[in-house]
Short mmCIF file of N, CA and C in Angstrom, two decimals:
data_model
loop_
_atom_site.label_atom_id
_atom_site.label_comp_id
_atom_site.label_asym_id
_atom_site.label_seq_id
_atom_site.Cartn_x
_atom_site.Cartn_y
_atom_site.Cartn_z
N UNK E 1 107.41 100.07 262.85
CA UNK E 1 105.98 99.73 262.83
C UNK E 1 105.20 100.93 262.31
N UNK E 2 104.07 100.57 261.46
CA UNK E 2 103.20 101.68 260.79
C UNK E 2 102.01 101.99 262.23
N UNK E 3 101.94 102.77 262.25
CA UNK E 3 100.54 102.99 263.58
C UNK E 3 99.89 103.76 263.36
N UNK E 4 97.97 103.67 263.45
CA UNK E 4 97.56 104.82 262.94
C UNK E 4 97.01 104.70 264.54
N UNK E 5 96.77 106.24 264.57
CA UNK E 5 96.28 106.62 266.35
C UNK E 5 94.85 107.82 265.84
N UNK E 6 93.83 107.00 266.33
CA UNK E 6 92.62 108.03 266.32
C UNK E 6 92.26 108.18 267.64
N UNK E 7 91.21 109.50 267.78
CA UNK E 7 91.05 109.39 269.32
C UNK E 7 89.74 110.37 269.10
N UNK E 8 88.78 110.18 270.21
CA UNK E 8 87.80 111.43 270.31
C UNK E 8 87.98 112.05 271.30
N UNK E 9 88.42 112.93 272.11
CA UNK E 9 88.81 113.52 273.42
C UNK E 9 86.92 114.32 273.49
N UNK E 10 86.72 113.82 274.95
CA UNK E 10 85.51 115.05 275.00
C UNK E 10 85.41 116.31 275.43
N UNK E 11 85.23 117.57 274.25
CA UNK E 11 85.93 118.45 274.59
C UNK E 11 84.76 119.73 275.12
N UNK E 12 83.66 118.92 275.82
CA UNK E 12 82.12 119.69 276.72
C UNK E 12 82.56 120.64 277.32
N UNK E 13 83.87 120.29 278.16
CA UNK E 13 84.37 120.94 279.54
C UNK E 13 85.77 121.31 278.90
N UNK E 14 86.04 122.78 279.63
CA UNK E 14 87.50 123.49 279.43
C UNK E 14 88.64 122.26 279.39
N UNK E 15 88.46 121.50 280.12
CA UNK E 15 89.47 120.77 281.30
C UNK E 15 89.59 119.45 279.72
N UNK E 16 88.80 119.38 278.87
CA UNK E 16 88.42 118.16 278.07
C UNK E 16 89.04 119.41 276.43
N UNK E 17 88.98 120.18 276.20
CA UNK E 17 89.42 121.27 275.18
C UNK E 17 91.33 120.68 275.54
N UNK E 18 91.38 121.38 276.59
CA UNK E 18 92.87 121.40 277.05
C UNK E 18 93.62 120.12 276.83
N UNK E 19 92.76 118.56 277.79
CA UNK E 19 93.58 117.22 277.00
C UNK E 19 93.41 117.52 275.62
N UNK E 20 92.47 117.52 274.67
CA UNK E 20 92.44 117.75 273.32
C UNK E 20 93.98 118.31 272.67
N UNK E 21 94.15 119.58 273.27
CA UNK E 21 95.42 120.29 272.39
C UNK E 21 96.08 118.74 272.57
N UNK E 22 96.51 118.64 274.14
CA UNK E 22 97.87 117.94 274.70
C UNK E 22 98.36 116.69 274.20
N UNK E 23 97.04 116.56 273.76
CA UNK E 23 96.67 114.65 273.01
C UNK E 23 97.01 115.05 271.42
N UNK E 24 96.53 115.92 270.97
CA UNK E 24 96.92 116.24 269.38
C UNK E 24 99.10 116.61 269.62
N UNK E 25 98.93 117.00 270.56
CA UNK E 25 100.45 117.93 270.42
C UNK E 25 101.31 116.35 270.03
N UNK E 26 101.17 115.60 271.29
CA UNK E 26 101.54 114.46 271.64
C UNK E 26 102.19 113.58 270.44
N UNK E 27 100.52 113.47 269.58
CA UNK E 27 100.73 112.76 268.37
C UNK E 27 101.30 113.57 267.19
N UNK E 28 101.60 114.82 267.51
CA UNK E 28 102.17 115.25 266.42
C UNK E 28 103.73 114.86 266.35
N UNK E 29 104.09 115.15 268.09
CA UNK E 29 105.73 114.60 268.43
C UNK E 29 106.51 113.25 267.56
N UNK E 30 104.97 112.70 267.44
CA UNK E 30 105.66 111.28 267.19
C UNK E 30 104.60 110.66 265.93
N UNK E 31 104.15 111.61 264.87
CA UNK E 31 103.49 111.60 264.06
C UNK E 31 103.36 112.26 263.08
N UNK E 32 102.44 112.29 261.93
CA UNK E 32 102.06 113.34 261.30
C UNK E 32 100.46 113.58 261.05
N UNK E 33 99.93 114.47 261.46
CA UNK E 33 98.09 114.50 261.25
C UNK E 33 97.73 114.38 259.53
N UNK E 34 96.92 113.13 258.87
CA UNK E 34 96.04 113.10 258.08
C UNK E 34 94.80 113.56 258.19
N UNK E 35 93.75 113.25 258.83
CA UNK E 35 92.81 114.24 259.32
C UNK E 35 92.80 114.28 260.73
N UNK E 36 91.48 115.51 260.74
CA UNK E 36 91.23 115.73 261.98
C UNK E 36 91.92 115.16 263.51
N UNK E 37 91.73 113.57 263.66
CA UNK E 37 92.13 113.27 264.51
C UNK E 37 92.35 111.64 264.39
N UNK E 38 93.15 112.00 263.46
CA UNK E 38 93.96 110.70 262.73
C UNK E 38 94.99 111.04 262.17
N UNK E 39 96.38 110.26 262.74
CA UNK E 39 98.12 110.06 262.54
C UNK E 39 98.11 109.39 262.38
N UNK E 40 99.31 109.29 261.76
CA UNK E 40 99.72 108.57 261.01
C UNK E 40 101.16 108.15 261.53
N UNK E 41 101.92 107.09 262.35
CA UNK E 41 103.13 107.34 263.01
C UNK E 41 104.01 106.14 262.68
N UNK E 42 105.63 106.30 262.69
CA UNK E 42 106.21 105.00 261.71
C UNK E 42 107.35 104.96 263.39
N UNK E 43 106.83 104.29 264.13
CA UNK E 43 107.50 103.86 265.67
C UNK E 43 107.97 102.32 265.52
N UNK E 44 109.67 102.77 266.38
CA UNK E 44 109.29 101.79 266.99
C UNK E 44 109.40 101.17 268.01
N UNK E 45 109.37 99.91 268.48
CA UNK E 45 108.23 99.29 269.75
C UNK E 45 108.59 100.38 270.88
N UNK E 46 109.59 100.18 271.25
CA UNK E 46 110.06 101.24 272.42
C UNK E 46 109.71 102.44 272.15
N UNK E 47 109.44 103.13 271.12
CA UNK E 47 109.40 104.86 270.90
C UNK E 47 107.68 104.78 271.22
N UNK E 48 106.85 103.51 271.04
CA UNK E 48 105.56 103.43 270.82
C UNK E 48 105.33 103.29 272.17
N UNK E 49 105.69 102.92 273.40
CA UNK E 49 105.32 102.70 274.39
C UNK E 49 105.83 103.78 275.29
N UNK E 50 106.65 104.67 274.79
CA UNK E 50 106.71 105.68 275.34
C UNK E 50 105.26 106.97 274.90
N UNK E 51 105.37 106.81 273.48
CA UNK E 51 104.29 107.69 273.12
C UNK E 51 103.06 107.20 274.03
N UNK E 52 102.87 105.74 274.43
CA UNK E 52 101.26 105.33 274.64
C UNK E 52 101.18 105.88 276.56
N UNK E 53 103.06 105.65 276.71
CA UNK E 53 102.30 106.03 278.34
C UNK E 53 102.31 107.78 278.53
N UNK E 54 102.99 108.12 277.55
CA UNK E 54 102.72 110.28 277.64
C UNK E 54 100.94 110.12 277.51
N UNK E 55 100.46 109.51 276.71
CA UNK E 55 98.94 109.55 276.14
C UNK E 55 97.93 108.74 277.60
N UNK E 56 98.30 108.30 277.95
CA UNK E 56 97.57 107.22 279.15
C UNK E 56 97.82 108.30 280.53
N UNK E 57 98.91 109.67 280.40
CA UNK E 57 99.07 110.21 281.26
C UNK E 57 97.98 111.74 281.13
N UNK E 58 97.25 111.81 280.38
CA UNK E 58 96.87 113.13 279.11
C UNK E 58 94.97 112.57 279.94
N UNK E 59 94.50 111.32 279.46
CA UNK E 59 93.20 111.64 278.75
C UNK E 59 92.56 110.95 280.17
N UNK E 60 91.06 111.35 279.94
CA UNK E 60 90.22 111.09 281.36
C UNK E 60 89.74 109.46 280.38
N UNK E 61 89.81 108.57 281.25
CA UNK E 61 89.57 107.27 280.67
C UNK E 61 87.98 106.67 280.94
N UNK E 62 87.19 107.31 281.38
CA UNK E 62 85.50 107.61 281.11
C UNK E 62 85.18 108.30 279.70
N UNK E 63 85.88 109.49 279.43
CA UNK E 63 85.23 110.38 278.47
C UNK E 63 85.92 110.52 277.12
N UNK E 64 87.41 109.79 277.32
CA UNK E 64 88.47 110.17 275.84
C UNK E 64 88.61 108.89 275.49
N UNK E 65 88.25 108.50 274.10
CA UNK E 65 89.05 107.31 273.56
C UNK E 65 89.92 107.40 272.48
N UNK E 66 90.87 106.28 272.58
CA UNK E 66 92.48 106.78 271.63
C UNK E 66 92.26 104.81 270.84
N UNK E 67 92.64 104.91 269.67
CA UNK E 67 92.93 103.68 269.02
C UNK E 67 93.85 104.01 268.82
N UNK E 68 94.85 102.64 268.91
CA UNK E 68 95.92 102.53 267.98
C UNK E 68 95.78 101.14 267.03
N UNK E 69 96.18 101.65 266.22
CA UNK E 69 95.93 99.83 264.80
C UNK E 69 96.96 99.93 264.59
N UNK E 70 98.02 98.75 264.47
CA UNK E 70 98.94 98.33 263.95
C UNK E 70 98.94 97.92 262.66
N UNK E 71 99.50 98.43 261.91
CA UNK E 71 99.08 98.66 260.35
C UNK E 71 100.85 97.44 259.26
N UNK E 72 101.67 97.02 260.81
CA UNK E 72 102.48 96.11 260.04
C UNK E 72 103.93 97.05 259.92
N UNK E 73 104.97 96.33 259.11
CA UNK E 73 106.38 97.24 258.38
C UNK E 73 105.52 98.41 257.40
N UNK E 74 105.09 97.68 256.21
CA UNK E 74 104.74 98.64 254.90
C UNK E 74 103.56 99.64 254.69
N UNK E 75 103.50 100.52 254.23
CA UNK E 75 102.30 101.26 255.04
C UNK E 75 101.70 101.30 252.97
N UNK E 76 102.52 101.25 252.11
CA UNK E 76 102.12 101.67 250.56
C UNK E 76 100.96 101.17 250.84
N UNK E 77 100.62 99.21 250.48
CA UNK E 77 100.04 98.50 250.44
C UNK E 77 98.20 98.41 251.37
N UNK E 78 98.27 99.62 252.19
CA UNK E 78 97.68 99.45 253.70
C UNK E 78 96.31 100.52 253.37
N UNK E 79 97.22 101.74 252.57
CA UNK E 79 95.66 102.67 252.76
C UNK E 79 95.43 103.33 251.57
N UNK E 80 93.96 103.44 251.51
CA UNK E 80 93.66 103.88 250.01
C UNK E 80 92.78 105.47 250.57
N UNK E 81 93.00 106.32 249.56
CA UNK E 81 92.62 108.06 249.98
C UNK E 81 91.49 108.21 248.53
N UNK E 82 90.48 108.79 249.27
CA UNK E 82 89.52 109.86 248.43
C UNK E 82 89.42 110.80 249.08
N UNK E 83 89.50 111.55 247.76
CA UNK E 83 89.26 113.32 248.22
C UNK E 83 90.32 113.62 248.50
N UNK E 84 90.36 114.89 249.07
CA UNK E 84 91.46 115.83 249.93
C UNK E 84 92.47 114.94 250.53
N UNK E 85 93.36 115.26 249.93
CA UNK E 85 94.72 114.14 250.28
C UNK E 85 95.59 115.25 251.21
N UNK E 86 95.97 114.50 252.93
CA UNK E 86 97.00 115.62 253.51
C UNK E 86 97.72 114.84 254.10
N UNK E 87 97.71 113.34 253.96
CA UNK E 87 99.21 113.02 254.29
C UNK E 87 100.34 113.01 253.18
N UNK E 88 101.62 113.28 253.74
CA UNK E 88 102.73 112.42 252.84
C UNK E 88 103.32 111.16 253.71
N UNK E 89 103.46 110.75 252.39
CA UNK E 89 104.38 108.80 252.67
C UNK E 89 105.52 108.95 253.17
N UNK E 90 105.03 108.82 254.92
CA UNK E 90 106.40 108.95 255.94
C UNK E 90 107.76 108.08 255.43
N UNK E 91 107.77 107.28 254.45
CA UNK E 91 108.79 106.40 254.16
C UNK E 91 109.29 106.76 253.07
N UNK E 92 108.70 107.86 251.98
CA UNK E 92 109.28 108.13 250.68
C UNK E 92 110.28 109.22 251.30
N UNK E 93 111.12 109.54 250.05
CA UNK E 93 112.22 110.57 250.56
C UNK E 93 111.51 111.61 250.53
N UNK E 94 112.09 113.35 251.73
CA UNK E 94 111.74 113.87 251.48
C UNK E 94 113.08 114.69 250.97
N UNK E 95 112.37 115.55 249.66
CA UNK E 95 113.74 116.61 248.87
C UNK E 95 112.91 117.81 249.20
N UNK E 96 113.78 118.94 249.96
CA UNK E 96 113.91 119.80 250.06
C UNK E 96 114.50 120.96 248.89
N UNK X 1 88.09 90.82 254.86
CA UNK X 1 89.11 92.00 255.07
C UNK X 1 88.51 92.57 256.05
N UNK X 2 89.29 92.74 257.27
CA UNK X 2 89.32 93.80 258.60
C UNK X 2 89.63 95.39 257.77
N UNK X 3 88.44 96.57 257.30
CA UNK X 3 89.15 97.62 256.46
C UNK X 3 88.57 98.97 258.22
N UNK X 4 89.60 99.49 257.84
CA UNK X 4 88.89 101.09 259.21
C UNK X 4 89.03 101.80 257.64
N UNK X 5 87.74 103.06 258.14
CA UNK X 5 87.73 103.75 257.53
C UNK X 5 87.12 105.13 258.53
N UNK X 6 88.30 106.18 258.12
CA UNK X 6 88.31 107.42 258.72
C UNK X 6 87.99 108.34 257.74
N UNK X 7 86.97 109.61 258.16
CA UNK X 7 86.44 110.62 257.33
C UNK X 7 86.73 111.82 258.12
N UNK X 8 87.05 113.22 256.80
CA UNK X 8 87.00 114.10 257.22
C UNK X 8 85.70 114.63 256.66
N UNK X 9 84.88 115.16 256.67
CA UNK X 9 83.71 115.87 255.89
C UNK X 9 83.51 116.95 256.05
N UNK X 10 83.92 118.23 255.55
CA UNK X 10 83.72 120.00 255.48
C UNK X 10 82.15 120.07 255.59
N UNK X 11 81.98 120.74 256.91
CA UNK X 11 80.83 120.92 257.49
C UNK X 11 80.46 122.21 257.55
N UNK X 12 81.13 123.17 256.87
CA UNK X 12 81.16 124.86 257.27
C UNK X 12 80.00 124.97 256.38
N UNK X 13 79.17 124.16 255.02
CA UNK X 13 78.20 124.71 254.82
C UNK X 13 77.07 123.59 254.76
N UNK X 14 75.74 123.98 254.20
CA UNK X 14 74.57 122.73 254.65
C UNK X 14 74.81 121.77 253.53
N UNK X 15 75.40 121.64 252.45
CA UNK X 15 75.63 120.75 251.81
C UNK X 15 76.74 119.83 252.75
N UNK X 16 77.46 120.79 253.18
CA UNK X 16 78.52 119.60 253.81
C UNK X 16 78.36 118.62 255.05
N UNK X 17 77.10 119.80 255.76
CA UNK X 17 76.45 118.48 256.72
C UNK X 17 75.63 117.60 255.90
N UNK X 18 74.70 117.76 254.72
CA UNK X 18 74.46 116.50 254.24
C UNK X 18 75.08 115.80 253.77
N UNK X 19 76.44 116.06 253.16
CA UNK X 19 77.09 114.80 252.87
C UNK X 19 77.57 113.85 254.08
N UNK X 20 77.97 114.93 255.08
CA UNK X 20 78.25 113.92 256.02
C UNK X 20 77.20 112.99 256.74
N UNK X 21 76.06 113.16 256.91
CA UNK X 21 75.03 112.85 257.32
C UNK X 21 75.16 111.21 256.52
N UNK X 22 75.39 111.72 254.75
CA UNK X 22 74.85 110.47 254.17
C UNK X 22 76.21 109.05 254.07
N UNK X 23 77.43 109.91 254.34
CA UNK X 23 78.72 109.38 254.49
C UNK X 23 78.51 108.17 255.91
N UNK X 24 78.38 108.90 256.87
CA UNK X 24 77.86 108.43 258.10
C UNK X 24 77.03 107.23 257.85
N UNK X 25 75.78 107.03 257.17
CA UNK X 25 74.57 106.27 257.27
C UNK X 25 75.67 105.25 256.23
N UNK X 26 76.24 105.65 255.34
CA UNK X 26 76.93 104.24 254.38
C UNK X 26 77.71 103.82 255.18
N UNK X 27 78.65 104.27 256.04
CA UNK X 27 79.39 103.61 256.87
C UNK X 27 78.97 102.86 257.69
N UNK X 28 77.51 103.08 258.36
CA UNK X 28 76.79 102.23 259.35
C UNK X 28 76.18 100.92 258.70
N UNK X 29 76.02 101.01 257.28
CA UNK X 29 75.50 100.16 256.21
C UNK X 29 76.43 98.73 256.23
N UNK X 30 77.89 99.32 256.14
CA UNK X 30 79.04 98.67 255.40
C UNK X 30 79.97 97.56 256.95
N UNK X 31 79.91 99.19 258.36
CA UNK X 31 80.09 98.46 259.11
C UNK X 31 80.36 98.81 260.85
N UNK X 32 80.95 98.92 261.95
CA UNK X 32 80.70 99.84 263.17
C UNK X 32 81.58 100.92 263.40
N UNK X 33 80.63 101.78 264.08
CA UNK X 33 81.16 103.27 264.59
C UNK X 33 81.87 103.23 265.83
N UNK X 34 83.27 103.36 265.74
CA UNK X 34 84.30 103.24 266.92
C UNK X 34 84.29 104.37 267.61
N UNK X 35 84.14 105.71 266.70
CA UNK X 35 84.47 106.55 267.09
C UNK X 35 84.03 108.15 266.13
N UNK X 36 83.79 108.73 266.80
CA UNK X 36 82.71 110.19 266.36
C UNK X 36 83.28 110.13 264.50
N UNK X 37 84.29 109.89 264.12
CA UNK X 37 84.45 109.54 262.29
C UNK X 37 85.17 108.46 261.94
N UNK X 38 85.38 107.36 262.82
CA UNK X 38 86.10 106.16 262.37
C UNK X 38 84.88 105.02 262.89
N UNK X 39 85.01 104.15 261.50
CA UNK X 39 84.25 103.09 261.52
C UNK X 39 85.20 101.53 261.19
N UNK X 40 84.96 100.69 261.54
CA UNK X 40 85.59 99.07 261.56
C UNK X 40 84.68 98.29 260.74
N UNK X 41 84.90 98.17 259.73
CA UNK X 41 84.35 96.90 258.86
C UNK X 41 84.85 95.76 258.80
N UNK X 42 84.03 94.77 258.25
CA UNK X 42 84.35 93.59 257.85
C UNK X 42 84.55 93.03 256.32
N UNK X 43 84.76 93.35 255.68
CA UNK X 43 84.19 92.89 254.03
C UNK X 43 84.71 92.15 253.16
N UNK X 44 83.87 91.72 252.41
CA UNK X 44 84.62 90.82 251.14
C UNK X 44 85.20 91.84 250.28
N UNK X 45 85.93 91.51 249.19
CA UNK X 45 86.69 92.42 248.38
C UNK X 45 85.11 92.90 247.20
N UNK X 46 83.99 92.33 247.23
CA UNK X 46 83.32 92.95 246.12
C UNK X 46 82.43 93.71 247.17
N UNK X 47 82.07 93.39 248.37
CA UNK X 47 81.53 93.98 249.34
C UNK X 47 82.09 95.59 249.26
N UNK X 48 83.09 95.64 249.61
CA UNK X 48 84.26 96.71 249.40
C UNK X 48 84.23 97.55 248.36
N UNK X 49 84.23 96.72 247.01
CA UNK X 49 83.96 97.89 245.63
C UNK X 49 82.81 98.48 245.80
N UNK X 50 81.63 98.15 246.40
CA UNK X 50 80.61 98.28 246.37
C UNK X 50 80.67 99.91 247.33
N UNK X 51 81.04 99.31 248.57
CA UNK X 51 81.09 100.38 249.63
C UNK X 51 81.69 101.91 249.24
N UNK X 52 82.97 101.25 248.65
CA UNK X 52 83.35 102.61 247.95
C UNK X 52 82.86 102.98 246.86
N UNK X 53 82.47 102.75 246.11
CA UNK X 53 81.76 103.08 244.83
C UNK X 53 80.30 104.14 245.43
N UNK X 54 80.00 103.90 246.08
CA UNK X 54 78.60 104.61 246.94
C UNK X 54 79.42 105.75 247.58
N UNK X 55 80.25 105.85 248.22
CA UNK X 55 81.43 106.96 249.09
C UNK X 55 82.01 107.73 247.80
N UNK X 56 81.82 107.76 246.88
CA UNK X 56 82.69 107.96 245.58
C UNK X 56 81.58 108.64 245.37
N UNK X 57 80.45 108.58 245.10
CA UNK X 57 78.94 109.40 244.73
C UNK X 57 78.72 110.79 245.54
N UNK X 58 79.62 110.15 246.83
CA UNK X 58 78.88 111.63 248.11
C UNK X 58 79.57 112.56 248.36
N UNK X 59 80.84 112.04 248.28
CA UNK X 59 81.91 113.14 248.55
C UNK X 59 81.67 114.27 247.66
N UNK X 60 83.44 115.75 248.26
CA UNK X 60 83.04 116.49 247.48
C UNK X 60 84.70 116.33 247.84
N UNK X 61 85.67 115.87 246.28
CA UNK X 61 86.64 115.72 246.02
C UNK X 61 87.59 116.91 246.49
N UNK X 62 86.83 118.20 246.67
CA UNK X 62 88.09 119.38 246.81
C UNK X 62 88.34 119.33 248.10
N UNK X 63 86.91 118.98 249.19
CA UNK X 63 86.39 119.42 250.65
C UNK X 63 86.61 118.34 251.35
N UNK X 64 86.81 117.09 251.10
CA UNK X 64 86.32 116.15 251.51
C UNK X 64 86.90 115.01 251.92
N UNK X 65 87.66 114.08 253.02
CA UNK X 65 88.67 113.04 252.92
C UNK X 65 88.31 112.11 254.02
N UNK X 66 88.18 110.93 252.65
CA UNK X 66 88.20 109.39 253.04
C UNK X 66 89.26 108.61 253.54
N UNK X 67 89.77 107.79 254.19
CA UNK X 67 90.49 106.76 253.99
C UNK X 67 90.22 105.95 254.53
N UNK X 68 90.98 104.68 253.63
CA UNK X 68 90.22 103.36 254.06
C UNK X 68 91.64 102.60 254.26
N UNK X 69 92.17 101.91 255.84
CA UNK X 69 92.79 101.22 255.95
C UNK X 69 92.93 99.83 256.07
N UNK X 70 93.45 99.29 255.77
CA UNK X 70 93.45 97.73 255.03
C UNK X 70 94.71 96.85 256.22
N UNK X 71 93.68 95.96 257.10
CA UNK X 71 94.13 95.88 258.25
C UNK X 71 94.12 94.45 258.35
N UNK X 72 94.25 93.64 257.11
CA UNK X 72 94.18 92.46 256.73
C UNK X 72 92.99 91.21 257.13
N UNK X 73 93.90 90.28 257.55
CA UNK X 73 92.10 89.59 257.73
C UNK X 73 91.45 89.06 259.54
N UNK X 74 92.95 89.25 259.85
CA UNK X 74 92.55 89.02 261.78
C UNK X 74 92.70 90.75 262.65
N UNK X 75 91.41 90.67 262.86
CA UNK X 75 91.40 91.91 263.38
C UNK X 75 92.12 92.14 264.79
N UNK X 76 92.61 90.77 265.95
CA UNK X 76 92.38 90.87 267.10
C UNK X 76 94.08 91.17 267.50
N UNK X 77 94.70 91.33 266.69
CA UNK X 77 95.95 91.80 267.21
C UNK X 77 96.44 92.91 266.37
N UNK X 78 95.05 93.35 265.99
CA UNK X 78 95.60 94.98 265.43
C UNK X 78 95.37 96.35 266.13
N UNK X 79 94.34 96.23 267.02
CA UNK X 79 94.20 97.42 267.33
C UNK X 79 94.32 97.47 269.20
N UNK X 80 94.99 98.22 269.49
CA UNK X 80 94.52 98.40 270.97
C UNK X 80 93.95 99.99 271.09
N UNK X 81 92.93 99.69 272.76
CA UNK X 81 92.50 101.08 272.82
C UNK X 81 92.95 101.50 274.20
N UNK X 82 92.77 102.47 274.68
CA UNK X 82 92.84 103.52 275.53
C UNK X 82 91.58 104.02 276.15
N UNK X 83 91.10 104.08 277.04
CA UNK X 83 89.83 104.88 277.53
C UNK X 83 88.35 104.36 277.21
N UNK X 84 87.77 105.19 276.88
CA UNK X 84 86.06 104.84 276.61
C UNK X 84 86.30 103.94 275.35
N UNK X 85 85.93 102.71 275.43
CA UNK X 85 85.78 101.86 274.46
C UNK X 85 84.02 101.59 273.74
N UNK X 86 84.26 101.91 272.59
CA UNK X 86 83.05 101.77 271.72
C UNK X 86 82.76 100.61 271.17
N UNK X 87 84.08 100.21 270.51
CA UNK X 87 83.65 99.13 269.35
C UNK X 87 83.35 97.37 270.13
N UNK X 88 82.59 96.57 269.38
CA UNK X 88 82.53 95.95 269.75
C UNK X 88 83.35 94.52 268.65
N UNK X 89 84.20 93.26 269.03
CA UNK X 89 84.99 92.72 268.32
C UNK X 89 84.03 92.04 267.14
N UNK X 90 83.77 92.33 266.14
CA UNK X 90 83.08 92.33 265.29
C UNK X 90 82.87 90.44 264.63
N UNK X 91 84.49 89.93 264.96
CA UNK X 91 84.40 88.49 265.34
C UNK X 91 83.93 87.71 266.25
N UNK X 92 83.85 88.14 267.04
CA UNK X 92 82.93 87.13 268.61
C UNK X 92 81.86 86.94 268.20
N UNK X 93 81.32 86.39 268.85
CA UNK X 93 80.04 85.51 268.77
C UNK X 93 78.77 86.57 269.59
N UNK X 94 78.32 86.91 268.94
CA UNK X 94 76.96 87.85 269.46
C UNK X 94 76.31 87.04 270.14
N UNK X 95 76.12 87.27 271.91
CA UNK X 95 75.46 86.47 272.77
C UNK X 95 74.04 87.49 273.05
N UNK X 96 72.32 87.06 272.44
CA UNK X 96 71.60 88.04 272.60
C UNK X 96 70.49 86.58 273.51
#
């Protein structure tokens, strides 16, 4: 499954900075950052419900919100980029 | 078309808060603010050329990153959230 995960953590208070890292770290485990605070993640169902309950264990549920969109199998077809391009296509090969 | 569209906008100088400023106001134009840079539209496909064609004027191609995800045409089994919920289902029936 293609998943994109955005989130705003509120980061007023130390305690709201700190979920911030833990919530970015999180999605990096099981992702790759396009911007700021948008991944890009190719899970699946089981790897996704593990990522969602580490994340449901992380954020204060008054002050942080997290989307996830299910974006389907194919991700080519799904998103179009202007400007500053910083993802790569988790599904193309990578050559080292 | 159900499209999200996520922005990064380089804010380190005053041009870059006005672009974002004016990035922001087209997005509110086109469709709702989920989240501090992700917005949920609705649009027809010329609706759409339109939207981007205006986002294409403001940016600043070196500094600057759009994307627009293409989330087909039923929005209600694409996205789940987590925590403080913003958006409102853009399909329901507005009870005022």
């Amino acid at each position: 499954m293609f998943i994109l995960v955005t989130y705003d953590v509120d980061t007023q208070s130390e305690t709201g900075a700190k979920r911030l890292r833990k919530v970015a770290k999180e999605c990096l485990n099981y992702g790759h950052r396009v911007q700021n605070s948008v991944f890009e993640c190719v899970l699946s169902e089981a790897q996704f419900l593990i990522f969602k309950s580490k994340i449901m264990k992380i954020i204060d549920y008054d002050l942080d919100s997290i989307r996830f969109y299910f974006l389907g199998k194919n991700r080519s077809n799904r998103v179009e980029c202007l400007g500053r391009e910083t993802s790569i296509d988790v599904n193309s090969e990578l050559i080292i």
